Coordinates of C-alpha atoms in Angstrom, one line a residue:
M1 CA 0.0 0.0 0.0
L2 CA 1.4 3.4 -1.0
G3 CA 0.1 6.0 1.5
I4 CA 0.6 9.7 0.5
G5 CA -0.4 12.4 3.0
I6 CA -1.5 15.7 1.4
V7 CA -0.3 18.6 3.5
G8 CA 0.0 22.3 3.1
L9 CA -1.2 25.7 4.4
P10 CA -4.9 26.5 4.2
N11 CA -6.2 27.5 0.8
V12 CA -3.3 26.2 -1.3
G13 CA -5.6 23.7 -3.1
K14 CA -5.2 20.6 -1.0
S15 CA -8.9 19.7 -0.6
T16 CA -9.7 20.7 -4.2
L17 CA -7.0 18.3 -5.3
F18 CA -8.2 15.6 -3.0
N19 CA -11.8 16.0 -4.2
A20 CA -10.7 15.7 -7.8
I21 CA -8.4 12.7 -7.5
T22 CA -10.8 10.6 -5.3
K23 CA -14.1 12.1 -6.6
A24 CA -14.9 12.5 -2.9
Q25 CA -16.9 15.3 -1.4
V26 CA -14.5 16.9 1.1
E27 CA -15.5 20.4 1.9
A28 CA -13.3 22.8 0.0
A29 CA -14.2 26.2 1.3
N30 CA -12.4 29.5 1.0
Y31 CA -11.4 29.8 4.7
P32 CA -8.9 28.1 7.0
F33 CA -9.8 24.8 8.6
A34 CA -12.6 23.9 6.2
T35 CA -11.2 20.3 6.5
I36 CA -11.6 19.2 10.1
D37 CA -11.3 15.5 9.8
K38 CA -8.7 13.2 8.2
N39 CA -10.1 12.1 4.9
V40 CA -8.9 9.0 3.1
G41 CA -9.4 8.1 -0.5
M42 CA -8.4 4.9 -2.3
V43 CA -7.3 5.6 -5.9
P44 CA -6.6 2.9 -8.5
V45 CA -3.2 3.4 -10.2
P46 CA -3.7 3.9 -13.9
D47 CA -1.7 1.3 -15.9
G48 CA -2.1 0.8 -19.6
R49 CA -0.2 -2.5 -19.4
L50 CA -3.2 -4.0 -17.7
I51 CA -5.5 -3.2 -20.5
A52 CA -3.1 -4.6 -23.1
L53 CA -2.8 -7.8 -21.2
R54 CA -6.6 -8.0 -20.7
D55 CA -7.1 -7.8 -24.4
L56 CA -5.0 -11.0 -24.8
Y57 CA -7.5 -13.0 -22.7
T58 CA -10.7 -11.4 -24.0
K59 CA -12.8 -14.0 -25.9
G60 CA -16.1 -12.6 -27.2
D61 CA -18.1 -11.4 -24.3
R62 CA -15.8 -13.0 -21.8
V63 CA -13.6 -10.1 -20.6
P64 CA -11.4 -10.8 -17.6
P65 CA -11.6 -8.2 -14.8
V66 CA -8.7 -5.8 -14.4
I67 CA -7.5 -5.2 -10.8
P68 CA -5.0 -2.3 -10.6
T69 CA -2.9 -1.6 -7.5
T70 CA -4.1 1.3 -5.4
V71 CA -2.7 4.4 -3.7
E72 CA -4.1 5.7 -0.4
F73 CA -4.4 9.5 -0.4
V74 CA -4.9 11.1 3.0
D75 CA -6.1 14.7 3.1
I76 CA -4.6 16.3 6.2
A77 CA -6.2 19.6 7.3
G78 CA -4.3 22.9 6.8
L79 CA -1.4 23.4 9.1
V80 CA -0.5 26.9 10.3
K81 CA 2.4 28.4 12.1
G82 CA 2.3 27.1 15.7
A83 CA 0.6 23.8 14.8
S84 CA 3.2 21.8 16.7
Q85 CA 2.1 23.8 19.8
G86 CA -1.5 23.1 19.1
E87 CA -2.3 26.2 17.0
G88 CA -5.1 25.8 14.4
L89 CA -6.0 22.1 14.4
G90 CA -2.6 21.2 15.8
N91 CA -1.2 17.9 16.8
Q92 CA -4.0 15.7 15.7
F93 CA -3.1 16.3 12.1
L94 CA 0.6 16.0 12.8
A95 CA -0.2 12.6 14.1
N96 CA -2.0 11.7 10.9
I97 CA 1.1 12.4 8.9
R98 CA 2.9 9.7 10.9
E99 CA 0.6 7.1 9.3
V100 CA 1.7 7.7 5.7
S101 CA 4.7 6.6 3.7
A102 CA 5.3 9.9 1.9
I103 CA 4.2 13.5 2.0
A104 CA 2.7 15.4 -0.9
H105 CA 3.3 19.1 0.1
V106 CA 0.9 21.2 -1.9
V107 CA 2.3 24.7 -2.5
R108 CA 0.4 27.6 -3.9
C109 CA 2.1 28.8 -7.1
F110 CA -0.7 30.9 -8.5
D111 CA -2.0 34.5 -8.0
D112 CA -5.7 35.0 -7.4
D113 CA -7.2 37.9 -5.5
N114 CA -10.4 35.9 -5.0
V115 CA -8.7 33.2 -3.0
I116 CA -7.3 34.4 0.3
H117 CA -3.9 33.4 1.5
V118 CA -3.4 32.7 5.2
A119 CA -0.4 35.0 5.2
N120 CA -2.0 37.5 2.7
K121 CA 0.8 37.0 0.1
V122 CA 1.9 34.3 -2.3
D123 CA 5.3 33.1 -1.3
P124 CA 5.9 29.4 -1.9
L125 CA 9.3 29.2 -0.1
A126 CA 7.9 30.9 3.0
D127 CA 4.9 28.5 2.9
I128 CA 7.2 25.5 2.7
E129 CA 9.4 26.8 5.5
T130 CA 6.3 27.3 7.7
I131 CA 5.3 23.6 7.3
N132 CA 8.8 22.3 7.6
V133 CA 9.4 24.2 10.8
E134 CA 6.2 22.8 12.3
L135 CA 7.2 19.2 11.3
A136 CA 10.7 19.7 12.7
L137 CA 9.3 21.1 16.0
A138 CA 7.0 18.2 16.3
D139 CA 10.0 15.8 15.8
I140 CA 12.0 17.6 18.4
Q141 CA 9.2 17.3 20.9
S142 CA 8.8 13.6 20.1
L143 CA 12.6 13.0 20.5
E144 CA 12.8 15.0 23.7
N145 CA 9.9 13.0 25.2
R146 CA 12.1 9.9 24.7
L147 CA 15.3 11.3 26.2
S148 CA 14.7 10.7 29.9
K149 CA 13.8 7.1 29.4
L150 CA 16.8 6.6 27.0
R151 CA 19.2 8.2 29.6
R152 CA 18.1 5.6 32.1
S153 CA 18.2 2.6 29.8
A154 CA 21.4 3.6 28.0
K155 CA 23.5 2.7 31.1
G156 CA 22.8 -1.0 30.5
S157 CA 22.2 -1.2 26.7
K158 CA 24.6 -0.3 24.0
E159 CA 21.7 -0.1 21.6
D160 CA 19.9 2.4 23.7
A161 CA 23.1 4.3 24.3
M162 CA 23.5 4.7 20.5
A163 CA 19.8 5.7 20.2
L164 CA 20.4 8.4 22.9
E165 CA 23.5 9.8 21.2
N166 CA 21.8 9.8 17.8
S167 CA 18.6 11.4 19.2
E168 CA 20.6 14.3 20.7
A169 CA 22.4 14.7 17.4
M170 CA 19.1 14.7 15.5
I171 CA 17.6 17.3 17.8
A172 CA 20.7 19.5 17.0
K173 CA 20.2 19.0 13.3
L174 CA 16.4 19.7 13.4
S175 CA 17.1 22.8 15.5
Q176 CA 19.3 24.0 12.6
G177 CA 16.4 23.5 10.2
I178 CA 17.8 20.3 8.7
P179 CA 15.1 17.6 8.2
A180 CA 15.9 14.0 9.3
R181 CA 15.8 12.8 5.7
L182 CA 18.8 15.0 4.8
T183 CA 21.0 13.5 7.6
D184 CA 22.9 10.3 7.9
I185 CA 21.8 9.8 11.6
E186 CA 20.2 6.4 12.1
L187 CA 17.3 6.1 14.6
P188 CA 15.1 3.1 15.3
S189 CA 12.2 2.9 12.7
D190 CA 9.6 3.1 15.5
F191 CA 10.7 6.7 16.1
N192 CA 8.8 7.5 12.9
L193 CA 10.0 11.1 12.5
L194 CA 7.8 13.3 10.3
T195 CA 10.8 15.0 8.6
A196 CA 12.3 11.6 7.7
K197 CA 9.5 10.9 5.2
P198 CA 10.2 11.6 1.5
V199 CA 8.5 14.7 0.1
I200 CA 6.9 15.5 -3.2
Y201 CA 6.3 19.2 -3.7
V202 CA 3.1 19.6 -5.6
C203 CA 3.1 23.0 -7.3
N204 CA -0.5 24.1 -7.7
V205 CA -0.6 26.5 -10.7
S206 CA -3.2 28.2 -12.8
E207 CA -4.5 26.6 -16.0
N208 CA -2.4 29.1 -18.0
D209 CA 0.8 28.0 -16.4
I210 CA 0.3 24.2 -16.5
L211 CA 2.6 23.6 -19.4
K212 CA 5.5 25.9 -18.7
G213 CA 5.2 26.8 -15.0
N214 CA 6.1 30.1 -13.6
A215 CA 8.6 31.9 -11.4
Y216 CA 7.0 30.4 -8.2
V217 CA 7.5 26.9 -9.6
E218 CA 11.2 27.6 -10.4
Q219 CA 11.7 28.6 -6.8
V220 CA 10.3 25.3 -5.6
K221 CA 12.3 23.3 -8.1
A222 CA 15.5 24.9 -6.9
L223 CA 14.7 24.1 -3.3
A224 CA 13.7 20.5 -4.1
A225 CA 17.0 20.0 -6.0
Q226 CA 18.9 21.0 -2.8
E227 CA 16.8 18.6 -0.7
H228 CA 16.8 15.7 -3.3
S229 CA 13.0 15.9 -3.2
E230 CA 10.5 15.4 -6.1
V231 CA 8.4 18.1 -7.8
V232 CA 5.2 17.7 -9.7
M233 CA 3.2 20.5 -11.3
I234 CA -0.6 20.3 -11.3
S235 CA -3.6 22.6 -11.6
A236 CA -6.1 21.7 -9.0
K237 CA -8.7 23.6 -11.1
I238 CA -8.0 21.4 -14.1
E239 CA -8.0 18.2 -12.0
G240 CA -11.4 19.2 -10.6
E241 CA -12.8 19.7 -14.1
L242 CA -11.4 16.3 -15.2
G243 CA -13.2 14.7 -12.3
E244 CA -16.5 15.8 -13.7
L245 CA -15.9 14.3 -17.2
G246 CA -16.2 10.8 -18.7
D247 CA -13.0 9.0 -19.8
E248 CA -13.2 10.1 -23.5
E249 CA -14.1 13.6 -22.7
A250 CA -11.3 13.9 -20.1
L251 CA -8.8 12.6 -22.6
E252 CA -10.0 15.1 -25.2
F253 CA -9.9 18.0 -22.7
L254 CA -6.3 17.0 -21.7
H255 CA -5.1 16.9 -25.3
D256 CA -6.7 20.4 -25.9
L257 CA -4.6 21.7 -23.1
G258 CA -1.5 20.0 -24.5
L259 CA -1.3 17.5 -21.7
Q260 CA -0.7 13.7 -22.1
E261 CA -2.1 12.6 -18.7
P262 CA -3.8 13.9 -15.5
G263 CA -1.9 15.4 -12.7
L264 CA -2.9 12.4 -10.6
N265 CA -0.9 10.0 -12.8
R266 CA 2.2 12.2 -12.5
L267 CA 1.8 12.4 -8.7
I268 CA 1.5 8.6 -8.4
K269 CA 4.6 8.1 -10.6
K270 CA 6.5 10.5 -8.4
G271 CA 5.2 8.7 -5.3
Y272 CA 6.4 5.3 -6.7
A273 CA 9.8 6.8 -7.6
I274 CA 10.4 8.4 -4.3
L275 CA 9.4 5.3 -2.3
N276 CA 11.4 3.0 -4.6
L277 CA 8.4 0.9 -5.7
I278 CA 7.7 -1.1 -8.9
T279 CA 4.8 -3.1 -10.2
Y280 CA 4.7 -6.6 -11.4
L281 CA 1.7 -8.3 -13.1
T282 CA -0.2 -11.5 -13.1
S283 CA -2.6 -12.4 -16.0
G284 CA -4.9 -15.0 -17.2
E285 CA -8.5 -15.7 -18.2
K286 CA -9.8 -15.2 -14.7
E287 CA -8.2 -11.8 -14.0
V288 CA -5.4 -9.4 -14.9
R289 CA -3.8 -7.8 -11.8
A290 CA -1.1 -5.5 -10.7
W291 CA 1.0 -5.9 -7.5
T292 CA 3.3 -3.4 -5.9
V293 CA 6.7 -4.4 -4.4
T294 CA 9.8 -2.6 -3.4
R295 CA 12.5 -2.3 -6.0
G296 CA 15.1 -5.0 -5.4
A297 CA 12.5 -7.5 -4.1
K298 CA 13.3 -11.1 -5.0
A299 CA 10.8 -13.6 -6.5
P300 CA 9.8 -15.3 -3.2
Q301 CA 9.1 -11.8 -1.6
A302 CA 7.0 -10.8 -4.6
A303 CA 5.1 -14.1 -4.3
G304 CA 4.4 -13.3 -0.7
V305 CA 2.5 -10.1 -1.7
I306 CA -0.1 -12.4 -3.2
H307 CA -0.2 -14.9 -0.3
T308 CA 2.2 -15.9 2.4
D309 CA 1.9 -19.5 1.3
F310 CA 3.3 -18.5 -2.1
E311 CA 6.5 -17.3 -0.4
R312 CA 6.7 -20.1 2.1
G313 CA 6.4 -22.8 -0.5
F314 CA 8.1 -21.0 -3.4
I315 CA 9.6 -23.4 -6.0
R316 CA 10.2 -21.2 -9.0
A317 CA 8.7 -18.5 -11.2
E318 CA 7.9 -18.3 -14.9
V319 CA 8.7 -14.7 -16.0
I320 CA 8.1 -12.7 -19.2
A321 CA 8.2 -9.0 -19.8
W322 CA 4.7 -7.7 -20.4
D323 CA 5.4 -6.2 -23.8
K324 CA 7.0 -9.5 -25.0
L325 CA 3.8 -11.3 -23.9
V326 CA 1.7 -8.8 -25.8
E327 CA 3.9 -9.2 -28.9
A328 CA 3.7 -13.0 -28.7
G329 CA -0.1 -13.0 -28.3
N330 CA -0.2 -15.8 -25.7
I331 CA 2.0 -17.8 -23.4
P332 CA 2.4 -20.8 -25.7
N333 CA 3.7 -18.6 -28.5
A334 CA 6.0 -16.8 -26.0
K335 CA 7.4 -20.1 -24.7
S336 CA 8.0 -21.3 -28.3
K337 CA 10.1 -18.1 -28.9
G338 CA 12.0 -18.7 -25.7
W339 CA 10.7 -15.5 -24.1
V340 CA 9.4 -17.1 -20.9
R341 CA 12.2 -17.6 -18.4
T342 CA 12.3 -19.9 -15.4
E343 CA 13.7 -18.0 -12.4
G344 CA 14.6 -19.2 -8.9
K345 CA 14.7 -17.7 -5.4
E346 CA 17.4 -15.2 -6.2
Y347 CA 15.7 -13.6 -9.1
V348 CA 15.2 -9.8 -8.6
V349 CA 11.7 -8.8 -9.9
Q350 CA 11.7 -6.1 -12.6
D351 CA 9.0 -3.5 -13.2
G352 CA 6.5 -4.8 -15.8
D353 CA 7.3 -8.5 -15.3
V354 CA 4.4 -10.9 -15.8
I355 CA 4.9 -13.7 -13.3
H356 CA 3.4 -17.1 -12.7
F357 CA 4.5 -18.6 -9.4
L358 CA 4.9 -22.3 -8.7
F359 CA 4.8 -23.3 -5.1
N360 CA 4.2 -26.2 -2.8
V361 CA 2.9 -26.1 0.8

């Protein structure tokens, strides 16, 4: 499961984006704190490879179902300066960020006198700094809460002594404005620091700037390059309009704008990249399905995503690249061409592999 938390200051387009990509009815009002609950939307990951494979197994009216993998988007209410101290809606939303794998930080990169800004000016770098400071302060508070216990346990545990030393070093870095993800300080995974999560900056631009961007976007890109973060440019307004259209109308609308795909697709791809994820596929007359694994996963681990029995009783895997299967037309033809490989436990799964697992339990 890929969980992406959508954060940002009030009125930057977070809830509009969330409404569009999930077709959910989150209140998107022109004032701070319109979103007062955590909102979760499950979104299928668009993948044209699934359709191509489905067509191979379609016989007359018998069309196998397509089951894409999904992304969980979490809309987290607008943070403001002082959120780590309980200002605005405060810590309950900082806690929600801890539940996700990555952060999509929506940044306002458009001018519009009709949409108020919480700071009464459009300044994406200042907005980013406000959020980053609040996340860092929350992390400092979280670490400081652990220090007294670690100081006691460190006397009898080398592991806790290291955790204490690293916690103090991390507090120093965070106090200097350096997020955990940009340090080489190692802390136990259960510390779950907010600033350790990878970030995608989502530049929300006007419809007129969606192709080439603007000066605000260039500022964000420069910052992201320094942080080794990702950037995706979207127009929440366009995404909202797409959500109201059928598939064919939406595609025509995109092409009229000079776009190849919706912003949602670009955001998902950035999410996959930043979390080091890939997709492998299974296909047959019963269903065509996508599965998500971490890049570098070996065949037994990938089998375990389907069912733990598959991993426990793994024997071997029959593997073919999806495009070679489409070119062959079916598995027998692919086998006759020598395109289906037999792989063992050490095989590293590749993005777009179509895999049939053999197991025994």
